[in-house]
Amino acid sequence: MRQTPAFAMMLSSSDFASASWELVVRVDHPNEEEQKDVTLRVSGDLHVGGLMLKLVEQINISQDWSDFALWWEQKHCWLLKTHWTLDKCGVQADAKLLFTPQHKMLRLRLPNVKTVRLRVSFSAVVFKAVSDICKILNIRRSEELSLLKPSGDYFKKKKKKDKSNKEPIIEDILNLEGSPTTSGPPVSPGLYSKTMTPTYDPINGTPASSTMTWFSDSPLTEQNCSILAFSQPPQSPEALANMYQPRSLVDKAKLNAGWLDSSRSLMEQGIQDDEQLLLRFKYYTFFDLNPKYDAVRINQLYEQARWAILLEEIDCTEEEMLIFAALQYHISKLSLSAETQDFTNESEVDEVEAALSNLEVTLEGGKADNALEDITDIPKLADNLKLFRPKKLILKAFKQYWFIFKDTSIAYFKNKELEQGEPVEKLNLRGCEVVPDVNVAGRKFGIKLLIPVADGMNEVYLRCDHENQYAQWMAACILASKGKTMADSSYQPEVLNILSFLRMKNRNSASQVASSLETMDMNPECFVSPRCAKKHKSKQLEARILEAHQNVAQMPLVEAKLRFIQAWQSLPEFGLTYYLVRFKGSKKDDILGVSYNRLIRIDAATGIPITTWRFTNMKQWNVNWEIRQVAIEFDQNVSIAFTCLSADCKIVHEYIGGYIFLSTRSKDQNETLDEDLFHKLTGGQE
């Protein structure tokens, strides 16, 4: 007969208690300033939910504890799987646990420099938290936005000798907390509802009267909605001069170091209760902009574009700066005018809505008017253009050739008669950079092409004779760079967009001179960058802005904002996010520009692009977490690897995966997103 081991016979029921141990949990009491420690006797087989139940029973305060969860301070993680045992989680007696609400207050600086204070989940991943924030603020397509933690001196003003200089009025906080006594998740989902989407007047962006009845239960009242959907009064030139302005590509790279990791929670990234972050459009692919539903989104997008121009985060010519200034002045005037609050009759709304639907701003162009358009013969362009190839010690001399543009290539011949023979050269534009080289006043309509080759970029300049020729060839080049032909439905809208932008630049267009009433409130330095303001006398600047304003003076408010966004999108640097990197095998640092469809290696000293790689040619990308190196493989056995110097490599990796994720969106998705796919593409399998 088997004998029972002696040690087993010695165990009494009281001895089983020795398998349990004391665990100290710190409790965040919502109504008390100091945290209190609670000691519990637990065992390793107790599950997390049971621990929280024991904790609440011992605290013995009657309140709603449903939003509370356990935060493990040493491991920097939430214990959200309540069915897991303490043993499975790895929790032992030395664990420092905090019992705290999952939703905490956060101050968010919006693109319009307005700060909102609202309750946000600190336990959900940032991708989900941003989605919830956008629902409260009534911004569709939350996947285009994210949270940015700026460097420590971002919110501080520059040191000035004049101490009486006032701080910019930017800390006027809009409190969207809802009921201040609530400790749980937001009471209201903002304006969202499963059956209805709030609508706006497509002319002036005011919430439609039928929508206003929903505001009663929402922290986003009619007044608050107007603050988000309308442009703020322009900042004073002094306040503008006080704001941080990046001076170089390296400075711009530093701005992008603070993007939060979308796959981790705010708490895991060290964000504190009531901390201030920036809510910004991170990805420059603005999908399905619709004035009927997107008044807040369009306004915040306009504001982000406006500040990018004013603070010179993106470069533009003086001529373009004046167009942006004229549109800002016009939008500012309409936003302040009481007339914009008047509701127009239905027929006018329908007309403007039809016009705006044609103006829909997406980087990929408009909708197809005719489904057969894309499967017919591919059209071609044929015309005389001038060409110039930069070479050392040769003056810039353009020579005329006969050009034929077909598919995604340009071939040129000495003259029209030789077009059946061999061309002088054939340029494949797929994956090239297309840069406008235009001065409307000087009647210069040029196109600069940077064509990728094995050892870098070939530079080619084309010169057109007039606006129409330029618009057709420029649109064809833009589409070809994306791998599209002129048969694509976005070709004609692209031509029209280019023409409308050129006409805004044309300061000679006949129009009535602005009345003295209109010019009374003009402060021209508010509408241009400080550097541009220093070059001109105030009166001279005012006259030039009013001259440019004549071309946009009849535009309704929302259309003017959309035009501003379009003009921003047409700038050569639009949509590029910069990072300072060191490429494998290189002895010097370079700038990496990340765009919605390509990566660009840029010389950090000169700002000149060296090489471009298209996402469409990408086979795979991953991160070596040990050496923090991003490696990417492209077609034709091209591979690159780099370490990121100005930010964590995860940020750059997420940017690339995020853009690829956004390219999978389609209008029949009904705004539902595959969040798992996003994390799969951006996570890097860390």
Coordinates of N, CA, C and O in Angstrom, one line a residue, residues 38 41 235 266 320 467 474 540 547 562 679:
V38 N -4.8 50.4 -0.1 CA -5.7 49.3 0.5 C -4.9 48.0 0.4 O -4.4 47.6 -0.6
R41 N -5.6 40.4 1.1 CA -5.0 39.1 1.1 C -5.5 38.3 -0.1 O -6.7 38.1 -0.3
Q235 N -4.9 85.8 -35.9 CA -4.0 86.2 -34.8 C -3.3 87.5 -35.1 O -3.1 87.8 -36.3
L266 N -2.9 55.7 -24.1 CA -2.3 57.0 -23.7 C -1.5 56.8 -22.4 O -0.4 57.3 -22.2
E320 N 1.9 82.8 -54.5 CA 1.0 81.8 -53.9 C 0.6 82.3 -52.5 O -0.5 82.2 -52.1
E467 N -1.9 78.9 -70.4 CA -2.5 78.2 -69.3 C -3.1 76.9 -69.7 O -2.9 75.9 -69.0
M474 N 0.3 69.3 -67.4 CA 0.6 69.2 -65.9 C -0.3 68.1 -65.3 O 0.2 67.2 -64.6
Q540 N 1.4 98.5 -49.1 CA 1.7 97.8 -50.3 C 1.1 96.4 -50.2 O 0.5 95.9 -51.2
E547 N -6.0 93.1 -54.3 CA -6.0 92.8 -55.8 C -6.2 91.3 -56.0 O -7.0 91.0 -56.9
L562 N -12.6 75.1 -49.2 CA -12.2 74.0 -50.1 C -11.1 74.4 -51.1 O -10.2 73.7 -51.4
H679 N -3.7 47.7 -37.5 CA -2.6 47.3 -36.5 C -1.6 46.3 -37.1 O -0.4 46.4 -36.8

